[in-house]
Coordinates of C-alpha atoms in Angstrom, one line a residue:
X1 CA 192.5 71.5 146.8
X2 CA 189.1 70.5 145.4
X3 CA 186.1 68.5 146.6
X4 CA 184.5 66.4 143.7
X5 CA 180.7 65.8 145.0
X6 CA 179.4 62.8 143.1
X7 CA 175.9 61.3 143.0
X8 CA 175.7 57.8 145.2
X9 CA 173.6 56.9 143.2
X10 CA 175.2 57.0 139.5
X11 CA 178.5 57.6 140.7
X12 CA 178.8 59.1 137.1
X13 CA 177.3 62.3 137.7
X14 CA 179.1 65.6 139.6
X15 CA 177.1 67.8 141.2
X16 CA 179.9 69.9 142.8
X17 CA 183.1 71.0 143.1
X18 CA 184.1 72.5 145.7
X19 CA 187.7 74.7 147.1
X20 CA 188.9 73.0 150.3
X21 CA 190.0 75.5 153.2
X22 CA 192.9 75.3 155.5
X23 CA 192.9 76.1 159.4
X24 CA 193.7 79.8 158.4
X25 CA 191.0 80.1 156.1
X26 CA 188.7 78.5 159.3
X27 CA 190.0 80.7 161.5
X28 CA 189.6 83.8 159.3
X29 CA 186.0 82.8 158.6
X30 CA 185.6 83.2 162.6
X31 CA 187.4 86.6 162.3
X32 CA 184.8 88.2 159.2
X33 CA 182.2 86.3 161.7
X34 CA 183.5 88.2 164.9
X35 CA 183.7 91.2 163.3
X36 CA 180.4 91.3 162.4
X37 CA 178.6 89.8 165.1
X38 CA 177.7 93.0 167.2
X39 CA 175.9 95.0 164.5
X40 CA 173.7 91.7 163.8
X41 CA 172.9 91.7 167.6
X42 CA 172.0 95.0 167.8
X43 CA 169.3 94.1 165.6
X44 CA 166.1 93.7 167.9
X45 CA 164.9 89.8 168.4
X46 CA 161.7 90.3 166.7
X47 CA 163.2 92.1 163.4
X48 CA 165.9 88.5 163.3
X49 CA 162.4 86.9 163.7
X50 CA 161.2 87.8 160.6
X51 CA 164.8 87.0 158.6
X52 CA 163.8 83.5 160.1
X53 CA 160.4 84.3 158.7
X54 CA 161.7 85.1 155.3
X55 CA 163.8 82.0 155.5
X56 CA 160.8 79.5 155.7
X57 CA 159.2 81.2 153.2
X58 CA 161.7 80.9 150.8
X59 CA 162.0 77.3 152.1
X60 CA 158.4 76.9 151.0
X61 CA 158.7 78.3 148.1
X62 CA 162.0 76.5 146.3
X63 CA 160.8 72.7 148.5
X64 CA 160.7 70.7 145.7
X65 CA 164.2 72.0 143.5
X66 CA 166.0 71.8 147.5
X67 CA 164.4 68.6 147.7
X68 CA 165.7 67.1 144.5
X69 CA 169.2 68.6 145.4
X70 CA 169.3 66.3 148.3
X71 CA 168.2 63.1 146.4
X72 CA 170.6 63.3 143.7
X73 CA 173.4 64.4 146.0
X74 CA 173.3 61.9 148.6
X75 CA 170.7 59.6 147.9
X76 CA 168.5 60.0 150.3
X77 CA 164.7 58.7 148.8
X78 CA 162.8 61.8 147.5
X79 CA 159.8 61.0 149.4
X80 CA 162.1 61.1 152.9
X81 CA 163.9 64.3 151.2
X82 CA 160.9 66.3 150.9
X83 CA 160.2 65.4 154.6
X84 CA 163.7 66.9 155.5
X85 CA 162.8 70.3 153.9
X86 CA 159.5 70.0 155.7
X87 CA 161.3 69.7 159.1
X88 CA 163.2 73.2 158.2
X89 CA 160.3 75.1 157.1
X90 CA 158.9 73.7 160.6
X91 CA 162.0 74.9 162.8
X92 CA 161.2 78.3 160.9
X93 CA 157.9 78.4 161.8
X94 CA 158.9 77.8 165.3
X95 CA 161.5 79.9 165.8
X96 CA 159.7 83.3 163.7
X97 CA 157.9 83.4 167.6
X98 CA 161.0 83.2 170.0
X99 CA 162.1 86.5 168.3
X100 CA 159.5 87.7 170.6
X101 CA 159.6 85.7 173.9
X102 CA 163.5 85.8 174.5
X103 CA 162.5 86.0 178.1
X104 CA 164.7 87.3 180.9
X105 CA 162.5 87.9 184.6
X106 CA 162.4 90.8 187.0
X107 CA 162.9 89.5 190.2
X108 CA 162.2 90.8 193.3
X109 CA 165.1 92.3 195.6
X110 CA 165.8 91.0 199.3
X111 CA 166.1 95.1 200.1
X112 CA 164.2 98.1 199.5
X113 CA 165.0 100.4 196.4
X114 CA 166.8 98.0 194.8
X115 CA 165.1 95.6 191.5
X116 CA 166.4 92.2 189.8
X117 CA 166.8 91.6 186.2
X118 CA 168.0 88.7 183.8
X119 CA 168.6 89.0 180.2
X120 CA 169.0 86.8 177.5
X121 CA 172.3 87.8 175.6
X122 CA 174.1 86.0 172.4
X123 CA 177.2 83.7 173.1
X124 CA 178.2 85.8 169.9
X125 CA 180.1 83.5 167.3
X126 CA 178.8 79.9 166.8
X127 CA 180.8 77.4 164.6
X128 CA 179.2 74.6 163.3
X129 CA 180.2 70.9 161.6
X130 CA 177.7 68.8 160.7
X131 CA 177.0 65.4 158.9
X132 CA 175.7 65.3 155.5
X133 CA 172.7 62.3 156.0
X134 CA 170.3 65.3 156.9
X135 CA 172.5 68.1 155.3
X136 CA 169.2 71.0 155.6
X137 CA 167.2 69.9 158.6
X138 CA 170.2 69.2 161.2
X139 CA 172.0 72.5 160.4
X140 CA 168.8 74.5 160.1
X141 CA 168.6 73.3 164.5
X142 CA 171.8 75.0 165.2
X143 CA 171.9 77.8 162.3
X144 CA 168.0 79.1 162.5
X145 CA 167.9 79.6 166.7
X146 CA 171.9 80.9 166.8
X147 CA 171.0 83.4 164.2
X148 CA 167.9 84.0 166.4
X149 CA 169.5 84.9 168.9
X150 CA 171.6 87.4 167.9
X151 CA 175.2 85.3 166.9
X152 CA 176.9 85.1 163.9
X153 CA 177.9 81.5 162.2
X154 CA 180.4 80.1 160.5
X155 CA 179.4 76.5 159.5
X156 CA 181.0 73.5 158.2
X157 CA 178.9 71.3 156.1
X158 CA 180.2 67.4 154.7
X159 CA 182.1 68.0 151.5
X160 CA 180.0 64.8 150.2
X161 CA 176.7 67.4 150.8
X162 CA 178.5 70.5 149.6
X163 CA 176.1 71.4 146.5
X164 CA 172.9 70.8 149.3
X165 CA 174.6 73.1 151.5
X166 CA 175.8 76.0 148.8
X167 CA 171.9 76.1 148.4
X168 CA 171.1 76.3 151.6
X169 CA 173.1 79.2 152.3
X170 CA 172.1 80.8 149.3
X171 CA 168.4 80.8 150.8
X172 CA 169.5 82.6 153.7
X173 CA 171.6 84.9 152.1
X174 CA 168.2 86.0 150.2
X175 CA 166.2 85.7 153.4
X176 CA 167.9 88.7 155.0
X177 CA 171.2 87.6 156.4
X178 CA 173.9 90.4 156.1
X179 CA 177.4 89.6 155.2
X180 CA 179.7 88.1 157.5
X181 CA 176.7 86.9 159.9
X182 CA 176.8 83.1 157.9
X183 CA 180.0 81.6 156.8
X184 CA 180.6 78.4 155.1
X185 CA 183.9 77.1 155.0
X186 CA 184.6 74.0 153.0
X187 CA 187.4 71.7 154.5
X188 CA 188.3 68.1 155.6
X189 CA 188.5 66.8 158.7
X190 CA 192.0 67.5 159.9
X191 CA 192.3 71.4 158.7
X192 CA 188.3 72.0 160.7
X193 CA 189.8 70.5 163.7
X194 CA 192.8 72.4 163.7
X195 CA 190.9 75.6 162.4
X196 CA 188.6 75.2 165.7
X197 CA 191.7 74.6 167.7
X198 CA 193.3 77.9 166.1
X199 CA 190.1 80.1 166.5
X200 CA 189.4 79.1 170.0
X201 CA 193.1 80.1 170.8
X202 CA 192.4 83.8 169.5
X203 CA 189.0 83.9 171.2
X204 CA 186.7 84.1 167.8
X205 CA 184.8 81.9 168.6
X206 CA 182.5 81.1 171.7
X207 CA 180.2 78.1 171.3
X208 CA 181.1 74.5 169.1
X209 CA 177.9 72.9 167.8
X210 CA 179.2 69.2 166.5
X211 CA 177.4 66.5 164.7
X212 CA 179.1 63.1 163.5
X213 CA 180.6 60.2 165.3
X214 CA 181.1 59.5 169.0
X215 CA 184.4 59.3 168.4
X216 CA 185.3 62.8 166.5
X217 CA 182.9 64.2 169.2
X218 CA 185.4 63.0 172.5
X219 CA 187.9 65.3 170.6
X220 CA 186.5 68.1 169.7
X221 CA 184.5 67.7 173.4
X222 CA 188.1 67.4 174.6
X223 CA 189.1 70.8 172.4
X224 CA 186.4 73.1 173.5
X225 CA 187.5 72.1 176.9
X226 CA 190.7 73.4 176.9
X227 CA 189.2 76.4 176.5
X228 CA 186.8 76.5 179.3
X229 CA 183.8 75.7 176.9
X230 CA 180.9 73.5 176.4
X231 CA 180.3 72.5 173.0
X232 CA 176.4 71.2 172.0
X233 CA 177.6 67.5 170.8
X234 CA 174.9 65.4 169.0
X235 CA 176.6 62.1 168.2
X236 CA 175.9 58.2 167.3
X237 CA 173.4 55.9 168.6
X238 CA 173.0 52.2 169.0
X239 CA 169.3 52.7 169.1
X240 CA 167.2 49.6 171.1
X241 CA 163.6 48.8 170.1
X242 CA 161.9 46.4 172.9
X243 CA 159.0 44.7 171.5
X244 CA 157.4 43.0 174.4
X245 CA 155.2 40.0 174.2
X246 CA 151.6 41.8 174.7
X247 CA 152.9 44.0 171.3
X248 CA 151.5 44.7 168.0
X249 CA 154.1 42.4 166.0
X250 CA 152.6 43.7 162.4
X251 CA 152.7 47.5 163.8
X252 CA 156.4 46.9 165.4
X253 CA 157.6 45.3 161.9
X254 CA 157.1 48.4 160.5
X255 CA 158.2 50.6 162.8
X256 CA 161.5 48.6 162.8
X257 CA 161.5 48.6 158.6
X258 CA 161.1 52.4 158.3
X259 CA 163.7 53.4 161.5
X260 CA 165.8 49.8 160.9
X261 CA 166.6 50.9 156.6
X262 CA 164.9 54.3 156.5
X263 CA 168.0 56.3 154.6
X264 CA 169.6 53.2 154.1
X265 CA 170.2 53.1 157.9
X266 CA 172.3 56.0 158.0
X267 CA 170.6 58.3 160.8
X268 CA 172.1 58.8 164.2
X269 CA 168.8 57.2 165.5
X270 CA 168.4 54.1 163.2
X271 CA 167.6 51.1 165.1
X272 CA 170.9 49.3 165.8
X273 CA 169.0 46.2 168.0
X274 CA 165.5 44.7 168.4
X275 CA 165.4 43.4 171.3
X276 CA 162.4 40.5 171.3
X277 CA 160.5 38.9 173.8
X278 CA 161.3 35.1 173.7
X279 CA 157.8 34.4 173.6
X280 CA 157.2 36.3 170.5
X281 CA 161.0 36.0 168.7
X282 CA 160.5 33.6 166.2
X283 CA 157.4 35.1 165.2
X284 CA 158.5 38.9 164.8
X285 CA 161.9 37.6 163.2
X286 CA 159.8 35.9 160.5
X287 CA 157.5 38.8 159.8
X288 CA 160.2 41.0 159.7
X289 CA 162.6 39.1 157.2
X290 CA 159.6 39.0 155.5
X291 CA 159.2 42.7 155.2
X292 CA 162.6 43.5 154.6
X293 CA 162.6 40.6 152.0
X294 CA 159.8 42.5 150.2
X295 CA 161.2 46.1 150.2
X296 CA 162.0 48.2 147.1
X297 CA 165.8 49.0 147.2
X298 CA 167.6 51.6 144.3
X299 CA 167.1 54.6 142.7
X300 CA 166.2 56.9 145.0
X301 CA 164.1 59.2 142.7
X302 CA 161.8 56.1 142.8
X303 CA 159.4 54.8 145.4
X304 CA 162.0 52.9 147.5
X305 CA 162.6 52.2 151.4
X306 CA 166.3 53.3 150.6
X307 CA 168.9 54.0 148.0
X308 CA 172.7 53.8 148.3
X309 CA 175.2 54.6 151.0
X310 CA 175.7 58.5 151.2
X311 CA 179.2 58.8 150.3
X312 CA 182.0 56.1 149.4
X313 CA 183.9 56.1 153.0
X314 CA 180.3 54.6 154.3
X315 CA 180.5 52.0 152.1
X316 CA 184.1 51.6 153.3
X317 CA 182.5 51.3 157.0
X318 CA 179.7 49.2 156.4
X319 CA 181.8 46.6 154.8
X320 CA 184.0 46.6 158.1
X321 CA 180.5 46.1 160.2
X322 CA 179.8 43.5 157.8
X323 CA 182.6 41.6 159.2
X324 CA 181.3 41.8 162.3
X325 CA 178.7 38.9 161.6
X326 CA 179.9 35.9 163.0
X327 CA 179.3 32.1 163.0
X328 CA 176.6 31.8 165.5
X329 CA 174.4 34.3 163.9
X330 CA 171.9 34.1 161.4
X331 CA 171.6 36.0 158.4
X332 CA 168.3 37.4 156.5
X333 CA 166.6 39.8 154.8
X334 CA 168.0 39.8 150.9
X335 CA 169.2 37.9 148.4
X336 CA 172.9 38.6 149.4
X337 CA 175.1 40.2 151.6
X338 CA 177.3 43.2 151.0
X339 CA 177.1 45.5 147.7
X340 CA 174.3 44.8 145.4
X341 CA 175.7 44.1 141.7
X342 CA 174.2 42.7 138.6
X343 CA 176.8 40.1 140.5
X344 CA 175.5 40.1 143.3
X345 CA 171.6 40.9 142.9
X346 CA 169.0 41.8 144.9
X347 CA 165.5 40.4 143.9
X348 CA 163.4 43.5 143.0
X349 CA 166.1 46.1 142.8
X350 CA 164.9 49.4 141.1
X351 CA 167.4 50.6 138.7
X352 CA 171.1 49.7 137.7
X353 CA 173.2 48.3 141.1
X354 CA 176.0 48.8 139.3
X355 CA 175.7 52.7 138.9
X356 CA 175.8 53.1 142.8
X357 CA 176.9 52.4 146.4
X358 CA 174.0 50.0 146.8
X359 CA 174.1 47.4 149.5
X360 CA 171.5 44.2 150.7
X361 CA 170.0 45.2 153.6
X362 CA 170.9 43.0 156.7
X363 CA 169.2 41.3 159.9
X364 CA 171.2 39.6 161.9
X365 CA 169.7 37.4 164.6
X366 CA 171.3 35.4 167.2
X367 CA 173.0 38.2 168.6
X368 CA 174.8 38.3 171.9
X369 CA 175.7 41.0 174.2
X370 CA 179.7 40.1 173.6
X371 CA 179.0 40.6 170.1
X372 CA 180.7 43.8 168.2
X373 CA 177.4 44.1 166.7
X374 CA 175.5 44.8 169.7
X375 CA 177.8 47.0 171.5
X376 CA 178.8 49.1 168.0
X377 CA 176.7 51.3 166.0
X378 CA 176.6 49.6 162.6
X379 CA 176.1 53.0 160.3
X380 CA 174.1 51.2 157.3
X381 CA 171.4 48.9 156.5
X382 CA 171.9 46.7 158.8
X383 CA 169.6 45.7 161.9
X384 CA 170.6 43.1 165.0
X385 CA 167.9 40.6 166.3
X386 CA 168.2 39.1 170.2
X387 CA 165.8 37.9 172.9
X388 CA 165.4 39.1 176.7
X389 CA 163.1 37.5 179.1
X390 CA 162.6 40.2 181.6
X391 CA 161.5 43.8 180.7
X392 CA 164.7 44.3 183.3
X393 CA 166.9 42.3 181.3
X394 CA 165.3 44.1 178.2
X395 CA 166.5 47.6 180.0
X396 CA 170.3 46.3 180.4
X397 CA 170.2 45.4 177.6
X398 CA 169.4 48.9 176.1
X399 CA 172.0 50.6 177.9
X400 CA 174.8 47.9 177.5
X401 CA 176.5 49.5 174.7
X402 CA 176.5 53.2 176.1
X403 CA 174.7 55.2 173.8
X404 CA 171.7 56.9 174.8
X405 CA 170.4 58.8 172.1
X406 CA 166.8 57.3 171.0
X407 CA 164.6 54.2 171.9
X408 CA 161.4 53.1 172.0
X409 CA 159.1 50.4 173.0
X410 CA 156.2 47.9 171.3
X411 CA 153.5 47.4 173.9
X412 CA 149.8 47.3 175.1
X413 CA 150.7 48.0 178.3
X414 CA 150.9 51.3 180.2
X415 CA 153.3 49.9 183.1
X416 CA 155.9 48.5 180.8
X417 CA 155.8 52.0 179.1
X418 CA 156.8 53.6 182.2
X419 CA 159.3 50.8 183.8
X420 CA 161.2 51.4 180.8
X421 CA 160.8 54.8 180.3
X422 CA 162.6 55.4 184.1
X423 CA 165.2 52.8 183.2
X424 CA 166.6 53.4 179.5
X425 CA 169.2 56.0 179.3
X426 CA 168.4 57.8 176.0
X427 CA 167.3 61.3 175.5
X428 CA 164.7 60.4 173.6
X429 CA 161.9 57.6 174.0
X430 CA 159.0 56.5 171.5
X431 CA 156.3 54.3 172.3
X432 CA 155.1 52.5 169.4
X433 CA 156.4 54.2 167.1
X434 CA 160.1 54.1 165.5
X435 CA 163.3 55.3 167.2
X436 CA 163.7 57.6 164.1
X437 CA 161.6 61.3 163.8
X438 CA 161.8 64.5 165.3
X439 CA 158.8 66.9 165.9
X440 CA 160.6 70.5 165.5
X441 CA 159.3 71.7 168.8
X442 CA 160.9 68.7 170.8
X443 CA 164.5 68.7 172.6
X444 CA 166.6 66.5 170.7
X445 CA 169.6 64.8 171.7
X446 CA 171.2 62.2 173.9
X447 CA 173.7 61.2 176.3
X448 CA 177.0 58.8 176.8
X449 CA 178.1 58.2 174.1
X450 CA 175.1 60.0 172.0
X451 CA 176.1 63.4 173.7
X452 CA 177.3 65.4 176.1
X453 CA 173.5 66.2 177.4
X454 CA 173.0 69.2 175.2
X455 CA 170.1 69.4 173.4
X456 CA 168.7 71.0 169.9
X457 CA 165.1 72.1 168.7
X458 CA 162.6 73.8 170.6
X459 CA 163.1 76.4 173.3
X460 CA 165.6 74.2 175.2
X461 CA 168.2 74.7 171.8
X462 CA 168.2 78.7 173.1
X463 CA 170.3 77.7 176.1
X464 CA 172.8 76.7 174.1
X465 CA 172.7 79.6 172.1
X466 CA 172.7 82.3 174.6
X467 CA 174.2 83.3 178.1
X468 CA 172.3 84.4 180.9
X469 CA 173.5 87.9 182.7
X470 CA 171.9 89.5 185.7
X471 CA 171.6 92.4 186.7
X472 CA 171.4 94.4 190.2
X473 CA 170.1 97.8 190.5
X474 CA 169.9 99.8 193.9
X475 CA 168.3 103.3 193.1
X476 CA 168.1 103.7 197.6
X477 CA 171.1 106.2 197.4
X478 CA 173.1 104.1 200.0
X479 CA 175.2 101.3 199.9
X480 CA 173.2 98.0 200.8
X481 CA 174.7 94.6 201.2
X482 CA 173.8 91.9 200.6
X483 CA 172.9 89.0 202.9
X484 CA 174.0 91.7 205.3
X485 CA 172.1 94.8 205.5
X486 CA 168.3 92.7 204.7
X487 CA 165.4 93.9 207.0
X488 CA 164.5 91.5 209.8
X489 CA 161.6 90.2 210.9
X490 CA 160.5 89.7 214.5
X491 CA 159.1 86.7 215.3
X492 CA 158.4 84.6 219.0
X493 CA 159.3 81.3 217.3
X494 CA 158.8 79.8 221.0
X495 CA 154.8 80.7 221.0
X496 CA 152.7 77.3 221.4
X497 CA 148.8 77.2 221.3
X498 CA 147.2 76.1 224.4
X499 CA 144.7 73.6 223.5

């Protein structure tokens, strides 16, 4: 079977084809992956270093054609494209050093003769499946530090990315990686699940890294434990933004425009709900309908706030989330609601609508807790508007629908930065600044429904990469036993000074 990858954008133009895999293909993938694994980690950490090294160079080097291969493939604006190669040549940069400074400790014994040691070993195969809306960055967090660390990879990409992830393989191909150490396998949904299910069975392979939908991630979290394993699951987010009444309104409007429509709203952290002080609501829902009114929407090789939906079964989805706006809400933002046509316009469009999966960006306001709205990520440009009284109520309100991937808060004052920081249950919290962006040298990830706690980038990714061992070594020449044959100390524990 083959995978047609259009352009979003001018749904005219291929730019791939692709060869779908079954589960056997998967599982075999795991096998050539297996199979090689124990040669690449024989390879000293430093000497994998410098593959990473060679990676980020060749990153550098071929920015602007990897770039452009990610704007005409899923539509992503150029200028936020370019930012997405930045962030792998960053994770390169980073990881070049932890090739040197994969740590394990000597520890001191409780006996004589005898010495402590950890070690830092690979889990040895990885599998990855990510989402195409960053198809470089996100699989450069799991790919770059597993290859680090001395595993081997077999990764499955979107088939709607396919042409952004050929490249990307191609560039570590020429950065150093032997055969076998990086497989990509092509394949839909149903054959990667039961090609995970099938290599887990035979033991090929030892670590899941997952990217995509709360829902797919409940399975495969359900999958991996079967098999007495812990995948690293980085899932949805219903992202709050609290802008409090002491807040910059014109600094918050932007922040909520950039992480509110930024890649058309299709980021695992894209603000799902602002969540307004009633003192200042009416005034930061008029400057921000405002904004959004005034925003460039289209071709995404032009200087836009987004283009069109990634891939056709988005659009399906956001039409369903559409439906999700109901009587008692209002409705701003654009000229119209749902796809942008020469039918349907939207004032200031760049390009031809009709070429593309373009839709009117959407703010909702007069939303309720009860609403499907709220309590549902909404994967798309569209952003939910309510009112809280209390920077308590503000907090519920944040966690209500589960998620707890990113957040952040619009304020002047240091207490409500912390209040809220000890009460919101995402991974990740901004202040004044956008619940979208990642810093390379940052944990990222979330929990309930955003994730299982595991977390990617910086040194906190190489726990999920490798396994710790210890190891005891008693050089006395007599058995000693621990907890059982440890010197004692004397001591008159009674003794009280006079005084």
């Amino acid at each position: 079977m083959t995978y047609v990858s259009t352009n979003p954008a001018d749904l005219n133009d291929v730019v791939a084809r692709v060869a779908l895999a079954d589960a056997e293909e998967f599982a075999d993938a795991a096998r050539l992956a297996k199979r090689a694994q124990r040669e690449w980690a024989a390879v000293p950490a430093p000497v994998r270093g410098q593959v990473v090294a060679n990676l980020g160079a060749l990153v550098e080097s071929n920015a602007e054609a990897l770039a452009r291969i990610v704007t005409r493939e899923i539509g992503k604006p150029l200028a936020e494209a370019r930012g997405e190669v930045r962030e792998v040549a960053d994770t390169c940069a980073f990881f070049v050093g932890e090739g040197r400074r994969l740590y394990g400790q000597t520890v001191p014994s409780e006996m004589p003769d005898k010495q402590l040691f950890t070690f830092r070993d690979p889990v040895g195969v990885t599998a990855f499946v990510t989402a195409g809306n960053f198809p470089i960055a996100v699989p450069s967090w799991y790919i770059v530090p597993s290859l680090l660390c001395g595993n081997a990879v077999v990764w499955k990409p979107a088939e709607y990315s396919a042409a952004c992830a050929q490249a990307f393989h191609d560039l570590f191909v020429s950065a150093g990686v032997p055969d076998g150490v990086l497989n990509v396998v092509f394949a839909e949904g149903s054959q990667t699940y039961r090609g995970l299910e099938l290599a887990l069975e035979q033991r090929l392979v030892d670590k899941v890294g997952f990217t995509g939908s709360s829902e797919v991630g409940a399975l495969i979290g359900e999958l991996c434990g079967r098999h007495l394993q812990s995948p690293c699951l980085e899932l949805g987010g219903k992202n709050p933004m609290v802008v409090t009444e002491d807040a910059d309104l014109d600094l918050a409007v932007r922040g909520a425009l950039f992480s509110g429509f930024g890649t058309g709203g299709q980021r695992c952290t894209s603000l799902g709900t602002a969540i307004v002080h009633e003192s200042v609501h009416d005034e930061f829902l008029r400057r921000f309908t405002a904004a959004v009114e005034g925003a460039v929407v289209g071709d995404p090789f032009g200087d836009v706030l987004y283009g069109p939906m990634l891939d056709g079964k988005f659009a399906v989805s956001f039409e369903k989330y559409l439906g999700w706006i109901r009587d008692h809400h209002g409705v701003h933002g654009s000229t119209g609601v749902g796809r942008i046509t020469g039918a349907n316009p939207r004032k200031g469009f760049l390009g031809d609508p009709d070429s593309g999966l373009f839709y009117h960006p959407v703010v909702v306001s007069g939303v309720r807790p009860d609403d499907e709205v709220f309590r549902h990520e909404t994967f798309g440009p569209l952003v939910g508007v309510t009112s809280y009284r209390s920077l308590d109520e503000a907090v519920e309100l944040g966690n209500l629908p589960g998620y707890g991937l990113s957040c952040s808060i619009y304020t002047t004052d240091p207490r409500k930065v912390f209040a809220f920081r000890r009460g919101i249950g995402a991974g990740m919290v901004s202040v004044n600044n956008s619940t979208s962006g990642a810093e390379a040298h940052l944990p990222f990830g979330g929990n309930g429904r955003s994730g299982n706690g595991s977390r990617q980038s910086g040194g906190w990714v190489l726990d999920q990469f490798t396994r710790w061992q210890s190891m005891n070594w008693d050089y006395s020449g007599t058995l000693q036993k621990a907890q059982m044959d440890t010197p004692a100390i004397e001591a008159d524990l009674d003794f009280r000074l006079e005084w």
